[in-house]
Amino acid sequence: MYYKGKAAWGGTSWDNQALFDINGYPLQSLKFYKDSVSKGKEQIIALKIVDKNGKEVYPTQYVKVEVGKTRKITLPKFSGYYPSNKNYQLTVKGVKEENATQNVVYTRTAAGPAISYNYRVKVTKKNYKLYKNFKWKKSKTKVYKKTYVAKYRYDHKNGNKYLALYTKGGKFVGYINKKAVKRLGSATQPEQGKAYTYGKRVKIKSKKYKLYKNFKWKKSKTKVYKKTYVAKYRYKHENGNKYLALYTKSGKFVGYINTKAAKVVK
């Protein structure tokens, strides 16, 4: 055992491993004893964050305060609620040496909390406005027929549900009524969906379908019309089409093509 770089004795090996490093310098765990020593009698107050009906809307906060003294704390900020008095500073007082519970009432905002949604959506209706915020400031961004990631949903007090739209790059676009969009696939999954094992030989029978190198729609210059390939996988894309992943007999990847372009052969 070493203490501050010098050989020393004391305690057990278990104590030493928990409180000091191999060179005898104190670990963070030793601070427990400092914190546990009270300057006087203390009271632990459980602050329950509740709405006007007494329902908890945020995890309980615990505060330690000396009996007979006061302590000023900062209340938590979170989506959809704010302190009813609009003041995030709260003064608590230690009354006696015991545990106590105190309710702190928060008021719900009109839009309410952000509820995780995380789907790709396509704006399919023109008659709904896009808003920059819930003060109903309109956005000039044109979103009709475009696809976005709807990260969050809000259940507004006006009875409507709104989605927070983001670009694929994560840039916030605005809020729009949920009725204005068509929900596509989960934002955590690729747009082409899962690769389903297909494993059939197919012949390309149509010229009007493009061959793609990837699902970012980069076109391939490979001529596949009237040629036969092994379609190892099939994809059901969220754009409504199905695609085949084509390979040569030797196993070389060729590209992706709409299933309507191919005919299964023996």
mmCIF file of C-alpha atoms in Angstrom:
data_model
loop_
_atom_site.group_PDB
_atom_site.id
_atom_site.type_symbol
_atom_site.label_atom_id
_atom_site.label_comp_id
_atom_site.label_asym_id
_atom_site.label_seq_id
_atom_site.Cartn_x
_atom_site.Cartn_y
_atom_site.Cartn_z
ATOM 1 C CA MET A 1 0.000 0.000 0.000
ATOM 2 C CA TYR A 2 1.275 3.447 -0.853
ATOM 3 C CA TYR A 3 0.034 6.802 0.378
ATOM 4 C CA LYS A 4 0.928 9.789 -1.815
ATOM 5 C CA GLY A 5 3.770 7.839 -3.360
ATOM 6 C CA LYS A 6 5.235 6.551 -0.080
ATOM 7 C CA ALA A 7 4.907 3.074 1.442
ATOM 8 C CA ALA A 8 2.259 2.943 4.177
ATOM 9 C CA TRP A 9 0.051 0.492 6.065
ATOM 10 C CA GLY A 10 -3.585 0.615 7.079
ATOM 11 C CA GLY A 11 -7.013 -0.711 6.227
ATOM 12 C CA THR A 12 -7.732 -3.903 4.331
ATOM 13 C CA SER A 13 -7.021 -4.712 0.700
ATOM 14 C CA TRP A 14 -10.746 -4.365 -0.042
ATOM 15 C CA ASP A 15 -10.908 -0.919 1.580
ATOM 16 C CA ASN A 16 -7.820 0.224 -0.214
ATOM 17 C CA GLN A 17 -9.016 -0.947 -3.622
ATOM 18 C CA ALA A 18 -12.283 0.920 -3.161
ATOM 19 C CA LEU A 19 -10.853 4.193 -1.826
ATOM 20 C CA PHE A 20 -7.309 4.587 -3.193
ATOM 21 C CA ASP A 21 -5.505 3.862 -6.462
ATOM 22 C CA ILE A 22 -2.360 1.689 -6.624
ATOM 23 C CA ASN A 23 -0.199 4.721 -5.855
ATOM 24 C CA GLY A 24 -2.147 5.681 -2.760
ATOM 25 C CA TYR A 25 -4.045 8.625 -4.206
ATOM 26 C CA PRO A 26 -7.723 8.963 -3.198
ATOM 27 C CA LEU A 27 -10.462 7.904 -5.603
ATOM 28 C CA GLN A 28 -13.773 9.706 -6.124
ATOM 29 C CA SER A 29 -15.453 7.124 -3.874
ATOM 30 C CA LEU A 30 -13.633 8.600 -0.862
ATOM 31 C CA LYS A 31 -15.703 11.764 -1.263
ATOM 32 C CA PHE A 32 -18.704 9.798 -0.003
ATOM 33 C CA TYR A 33 -17.470 10.154 3.578
ATOM 34 C CA LYS A 34 -17.029 13.896 3.186
ATOM 35 C CA ASP A 35 -20.525 14.291 1.767
ATOM 36 C CA SER A 36 -22.076 12.058 4.405
ATOM 37 C CA VAL A 37 -20.790 14.192 7.265
ATOM 38 C CA SER A 38 -23.518 16.718 8.034
ATOM 39 C CA LYS A 39 -22.832 20.179 9.388
ATOM 40 C CA GLY A 40 -26.086 19.853 11.317
ATOM 41 C CA LYS A 41 -29.519 18.286 11.142
ATOM 42 C CA GLU A 42 -30.768 17.961 7.569
ATOM 43 C CA GLN A 43 -34.031 17.337 5.819
ATOM 44 C CA ILE A 44 -34.394 15.562 2.467
ATOM 45 C CA ILE A 45 -37.238 16.988 0.412
ATOM 46 C CA ALA A 46 -38.694 15.078 -2.538
ATOM 47 C CA LEU A 47 -39.938 17.599 -5.084
ATOM 48 C CA LYS A 48 -42.675 16.011 -7.173
ATOM 49 C CA ILE A 49 -43.162 17.723 -10.544
ATOM 50 C CA VAL A 50 -46.898 17.465 -11.216
ATOM 51 C CA ASP A 51 -49.591 18.999 -13.413
ATOM 52 C CA LYS A 52 -52.687 20.775 -12.090
ATOM 53 C CA ASN A 53 -54.364 17.377 -11.538
ATOM 54 C CA GLY A 54 -51.488 16.051 -9.453
ATOM 55 C CA LYS A 55 -50.139 13.735 -12.162
ATOM 56 C CA GLU A 56 -46.345 13.437 -12.252
ATOM 57 C CA VAL A 57 -44.917 14.833 -15.475
ATOM 58 C CA TYR A 58 -41.185 14.618 -14.689
ATOM 59 C CA PRO A 59 -38.925 12.508 -12.415
ATOM 60 C CA THR A 60 -38.927 13.482 -8.737
ATOM 61 C CA GLN A 61 -36.083 15.795 -7.693
ATOM 62 C CA TYR A 62 -34.406 15.302 -4.281
ATOM 63 C CA VAL A 63 -33.021 18.215 -2.293
ATOM 64 C CA LYS A 64 -31.011 18.171 0.953
ATOM 65 C CA VAL A 65 -31.309 21.251 3.165
ATOM 66 C CA GLU A 66 -30.193 21.964 6.738
ATOM 67 C CA VAL A 67 -32.966 22.276 9.308
ATOM 68 C CA GLY A 68 -33.791 25.886 9.988
ATOM 69 C CA LYS A 69 -32.134 27.122 6.815
ATOM 70 C CA THR A 70 -33.277 27.761 3.262
ATOM 71 C CA ARG A 71 -31.788 26.754 -0.060
ATOM 72 C CA LYS A 72 -32.472 28.153 -3.519
ATOM 73 C CA ILE A 73 -32.594 25.611 -6.361
ATOM 74 C CA THR A 74 -33.209 25.720 -10.099
ATOM 75 C CA LEU A 75 -36.191 23.710 -11.314
ATOM 76 C CA PRO A 76 -35.799 21.454 -14.391
ATOM 77 C CA LYS A 77 -36.744 22.616 -17.900
ATOM 78 C CA PHE A 78 -38.388 20.069 -20.193
ATOM 79 C CA SER A 79 -40.618 19.924 -23.250
ATOM 80 C CA GLY A 80 -44.310 20.759 -22.996
ATOM 81 C CA TYR A 81 -44.479 22.185 -19.459
ATOM 82 C CA TYR A 82 -43.343 25.167 -17.412
ATOM 83 C CA PRO A 83 -43.713 26.146 -13.724
ATOM 84 C CA SER A 84 -47.178 27.554 -13.090
ATOM 85 C CA ASN A 85 -45.683 30.757 -11.655
ATOM 86 C CA LYS A 86 -43.265 30.891 -14.646
ATOM 87 C CA ASN A 87 -40.331 31.009 -12.223
ATOM 88 C CA TYR A 88 -37.656 28.302 -12.399
ATOM 89 C CA GLN A 89 -36.092 29.420 -9.114
ATOM 90 C CA LEU A 90 -37.523 27.773 -5.994
ATOM 91 C CA THR A 91 -36.603 28.309 -2.344
ATOM 92 C CA VAL A 92 -36.982 25.316 -0.006
ATOM 93 C CA LYS A 93 -36.682 25.340 3.770
ATOM 94 C CA GLY A 94 -35.556 22.614 6.161
ATOM 95 C CA VAL A 95 -38.251 22.271 8.823
ATOM 96 C CA LYS A 96 -37.231 19.143 10.738
ATOM 97 C CA GLU A 97 -34.926 16.163 10.424
ATOM 98 C CA GLU A 98 -37.064 13.815 8.339
ATOM 99 C CA ASN A 99 -37.983 13.099 4.751
ATOM 100 C CA ALA A 100 -40.649 15.321 3.227
ATOM 101 C CA THR A 101 -42.560 15.614 -0.031
ATOM 102 C CA GLN A 102 -43.448 18.838 -1.799
ATOM 103 C CA ASN A 103 -45.469 19.213 -5.002
ATOM 104 C CA VAL A 104 -44.307 21.680 -7.635
ATOM 105 C CA VAL A 105 -47.103 22.392 -10.103
ATOM 106 C CA TYR A 106 -46.247 22.804 -13.788
ATOM 107 C CA THR A 107 -48.609 24.044 -16.501
ATOM 108 C CA ARG A 108 -48.887 22.264 -19.846
ATOM 109 C CA THR A 109 -48.106 24.334 -22.937
ATOM 110 C CA ALA A 110 -50.773 24.457 -25.644
ATOM 111 C CA ALA A 111 -48.755 22.140 -27.900
ATOM 112 C CA GLY A 112 -47.819 19.788 -25.091
ATOM 113 C CA PRO A 113 -44.646 17.697 -24.819
ATOM 114 C CA ALA A 114 -42.669 16.417 -27.798
ATOM 115 C CA ILE A 115 -43.583 12.753 -28.326
ATOM 116 C CA SER A 116 -41.000 10.694 -30.188
ATOM 117 C CA TYR A 117 -42.345 9.750 -33.653
ATOM 118 C CA ASN A 118 -39.385 9.181 -36.009
ATOM 119 C CA TYR A 119 -41.013 8.194 -39.310
ATOM 120 C CA ARG A 120 -40.384 9.342 -42.832
ATOM 121 C CA VAL A 121 -43.460 11.106 -44.164
ATOM 122 C CA LYS A 122 -44.538 12.512 -47.512
ATOM 123 C CA VAL A 123 -46.617 15.678 -47.625
ATOM 124 C CA THR A 124 -49.592 14.700 -49.772
ATOM 125 C CA LYS A 125 -52.086 17.514 -49.131
ATOM 126 C CA LYS A 126 -51.822 21.177 -50.096
ATOM 127 C CA ASN A 127 -54.496 22.636 -47.844
ATOM 128 C CA TYR A 128 -52.418 22.528 -44.635
ATOM 129 C CA LYS A 129 -50.007 25.264 -43.586
ATOM 130 C CA LEU A 130 -46.439 24.775 -42.431
ATOM 131 C CA TYR A 131 -45.582 26.719 -39.265
ATOM 132 C CA LYS A 132 -42.248 27.904 -37.892
ATOM 133 C CA ASN A 133 -43.534 27.673 -34.331
ATOM 134 C CA PHE A 134 -46.674 27.167 -32.263
ATOM 135 C CA LYS A 135 -47.375 30.888 -32.307
ATOM 136 C CA TRP A 136 -48.598 30.049 -35.820
ATOM 137 C CA LYS A 137 -45.962 31.977 -37.750
ATOM 138 C CA LYS A 138 -46.217 30.578 -41.278
ATOM 139 C CA SER A 139 -43.224 29.218 -43.166
ATOM 140 C CA LYS A 140 -42.621 29.974 -46.842
ATOM 141 C CA THR A 141 -40.940 26.603 -47.422
ATOM 142 C CA LYS A 142 -42.708 24.530 -50.095
ATOM 143 C CA VAL A 143 -43.233 21.034 -48.742
ATOM 144 C CA TYR A 144 -45.985 19.578 -50.934
ATOM 145 C CA LYS A 145 -45.007 16.184 -52.426
ATOM 146 C CA LYS A 146 -41.685 16.221 -50.560
ATOM 147 C CA THR A 147 -40.435 13.646 -48.069
ATOM 148 C CA TYR A 148 -39.165 14.486 -44.590
ATOM 149 C CA VAL A 149 -38.337 12.877 -41.273
ATOM 150 C CA ALA A 150 -41.057 13.559 -38.688
ATOM 151 C CA LYS A 151 -39.051 13.306 -35.465
ATOM 152 C CA TYR A 152 -41.753 14.383 -33.025
ATOM 153 C CA ARG A 153 -45.533 14.509 -32.645
ATOM 154 C CA TYR A 154 -47.452 17.071 -30.608
ATOM 155 C CA ASP A 155 -51.014 16.597 -29.351
ATOM 156 C CA HIS A 156 -52.201 20.207 -29.323
ATOM 157 C CA LYS A 157 -54.976 21.498 -27.075
ATOM 158 C CA ASN A 158 -56.881 22.618 -30.192
ATOM 159 C CA GLY A 159 -57.581 18.940 -30.901
ATOM 160 C CA ASN A 160 -55.092 18.529 -33.772
ATOM 161 C CA LYS A 161 -51.873 16.554 -33.925
ATOM 162 C CA TYR A 162 -48.779 18.157 -35.425
ATOM 163 C CA LEU A 163 -45.516 16.723 -36.693
ATOM 164 C CA ALA A 164 -42.104 18.363 -36.473
ATOM 165 C CA LEU A 165 -40.513 17.925 -39.908
ATOM 166 C CA TYR A 166 -36.776 17.660 -40.526
ATOM 167 C CA THR A 167 -34.665 17.143 -43.634
ATOM 168 C CA LYS A 168 -32.639 13.955 -43.964
ATOM 169 C CA GLY A 169 -29.639 16.010 -42.913
ATOM 170 C CA GLY A 170 -31.366 16.925 -39.631
ATOM 171 C CA LYS A 171 -32.362 20.526 -40.386
ATOM 172 C CA PHE A 172 -35.664 21.624 -38.845
ATOM 173 C CA VAL A 173 -38.305 22.525 -41.476
ATOM 174 C CA GLY A 174 -41.463 23.309 -39.515
ATOM 175 C CA TYR A 175 -44.648 21.986 -37.913
ATOM 176 C CA ILE A 176 -47.530 20.600 -39.961
ATOM 177 C CA ASN A 177 -50.872 18.943 -39.242
ATOM 178 C CA LYS A 178 -50.522 15.158 -39.205
ATOM 179 C CA LYS A 179 -53.441 14.897 -41.648
ATOM 180 C CA ALA A 180 -51.304 16.557 -44.353
ATOM 181 C CA VAL A 181 -48.867 13.669 -44.652
ATOM 182 C CA LYS A 182 -48.648 10.023 -45.576
ATOM 183 C CA ARG A 183 -46.530 7.955 -43.220
ATOM 184 C CA LEU A 184 -43.817 5.929 -44.907
ATOM 185 C CA GLY A 185 -41.204 3.749 -43.204
ATOM 186 C CA SER A 186 -39.382 4.115 -39.907
ATOM 187 C CA ALA A 187 -36.577 6.679 -40.054
ATOM 188 C CA THR A 188 -34.278 4.125 -38.420
ATOM 189 C CA GLN A 189 -34.693 1.756 -41.393
ATOM 190 C CA PRO A 190 -33.485 2.256 -45.004
ATOM 191 C CA GLU A 191 -36.064 3.510 -47.515
ATOM 192 C CA GLN A 192 -35.807 0.356 -49.608
ATOM 193 C CA GLY A 193 -36.718 -1.761 -46.603
ATOM 194 C CA LYS A 194 -35.415 -5.172 -45.668
ATOM 195 C CA ALA A 195 -33.525 -7.373 -48.160
ATOM 196 C CA TYR A 196 -35.698 -10.464 -48.646
ATOM 197 C CA THR A 197 -33.989 -13.551 -50.032
ATOM 198 C CA TYR A 198 -35.283 -14.164 -53.570
ATOM 199 C CA GLY A 199 -32.746 -16.466 -55.267
ATOM 200 C CA LYS A 200 -34.345 -16.810 -58.715
ATOM 201 C CA ARG A 201 -33.035 -16.523 -62.255
ATOM 202 C CA VAL A 202 -34.661 -13.678 -64.139
ATOM 203 C CA LYS A 203 -34.541 -12.310 -67.661
ATOM 204 C CA ILE A 204 -34.863 -8.576 -68.274
ATOM 205 C CA LYS A 205 -37.838 -8.235 -70.612
ATOM 206 C CA SER A 206 -38.391 -4.456 -70.689
ATOM 207 C CA LYS A 207 -36.274 -1.467 -71.689
ATOM 208 C CA LYS A 208 -38.307 1.196 -69.913
ATOM 209 C CA TYR A 209 -36.938 0.494 -66.422
ATOM 210 C CA LYS A 210 -33.606 1.910 -65.266
ATOM 211 C CA LEU A 211 -30.843 -0.068 -63.609
ATOM 212 C CA TYR A 212 -29.464 1.599 -60.471
ATOM 213 C CA LYS A 213 -26.140 1.228 -58.711
ATOM 214 C CA ASN A 214 -27.720 2.052 -55.349
ATOM 215 C CA PHE A 215 -30.909 3.321 -53.751
ATOM 216 C CA LYS A 216 -29.747 6.909 -54.088
ATOM 217 C CA TRP A 217 -30.824 6.336 -57.709
ATOM 218 C CA LYS A 218 -27.404 6.562 -59.316
ATOM 219 C CA LYS A 219 -27.936 5.045 -62.758
ATOM 220 C CA SER A 220 -25.800 2.224 -64.109
ATOM 221 C CA LYS A 221 -24.528 2.173 -67.699
ATOM 222 C CA THR A 222 -24.642 -1.637 -67.819
ATOM 223 C CA LYS A 223 -26.916 -2.943 -70.593
ATOM 224 C CA VAL A 224 -29.194 -5.594 -69.109
ATOM 225 C CA TYR A 225 -32.053 -5.857 -71.637
ATOM 226 C CA LYS A 226 -32.693 -9.474 -72.749
ATOM 227 C CA LYS A 227 -29.945 -10.746 -70.424
ATOM 228 C CA THR A 228 -30.374 -13.290 -67.631
ATOM 229 C CA TYR A 229 -29.225 -12.760 -64.049
ATOM 230 C CA VAL A 230 -29.610 -14.180 -60.567
ATOM 231 C CA ALA A 231 -31.939 -12.010 -58.474
ATOM 232 C CA LYS A 232 -30.586 -12.739 -55.007
ATOM 233 C CA TYR A 233 -32.724 -10.251 -53.084
ATOM 234 C CA ARG A 234 -36.034 -8.438 -53.378
ATOM 235 C CA TYR A 235 -36.851 -5.071 -51.779
ATOM 236 C CA LYS A 236 -40.219 -3.492 -51.108
ATOM 237 C CA HIS A 237 -39.419 0.199 -51.333
ATOM 238 C CA GLU A 238 -41.562 2.716 -49.467
ATOM 239 C CA ASN A 239 -42.156 4.520 -52.791
ATOM 240 C CA GLY A 240 -44.537 1.649 -53.582
ATOM 241 C CA ASN A 241 -42.284 -0.257 -55.998
ATOM 242 C CA LYS A 242 -40.420 -3.539 -55.612
ATOM 243 C CA TYR A 243 -36.820 -3.982 -56.738
ATOM 244 C CA LEU A 244 -34.509 -6.908 -57.452
ATOM 245 C CA ALA A 245 -30.796 -7.043 -56.722
ATOM 246 C CA LEU A 246 -29.199 -8.562 -59.833
ATOM 247 C CA TYR A 247 -26.008 -10.652 -59.862
ATOM 248 C CA THR A 248 -24.062 -12.480 -62.566
ATOM 249 C CA LYS A 249 -23.641 -16.272 -62.396
ATOM 250 C CA SER A 250 -20.209 -15.721 -60.878
ATOM 251 C CA GLY A 251 -21.709 -13.639 -58.071
ATOM 252 C CA LYS A 252 -20.794 -10.121 -59.232
ATOM 253 C CA PHE A 253 -23.313 -7.439 -58.285
ATOM 254 C CA VAL A 254 -24.922 -5.753 -61.311
ATOM 255 C CA GLY A 255 -27.520 -3.360 -59.896
ATOM 256 C CA TYR A 256 -31.108 -2.823 -58.742
ATOM 257 C CA ILE A 257 -34.092 -2.892 -61.090
ATOM 258 C CA ASN A 258 -37.873 -2.722 -60.795
ATOM 259 C CA THR A 259 -39.442 -6.199 -60.554
ATOM 260 C CA LYS A 260 -41.744 -5.270 -63.453
ATOM 261 C CA ALA A 261 -38.731 -5.273 -65.766
ATOM 262 C CA ALA A 262 -37.913 -8.918 -65.095
ATOM 263 C CA LYS A 263 -39.444 -12.323 -65.803
ATOM 264 C CA VAL A 264 -38.578 -15.437 -63.791
ATOM 265 C CA VAL A 265 -36.993 -18.187 -65.920
ATOM 266 C CA LYS A 266 -35.964 -21.763 -65.181
#
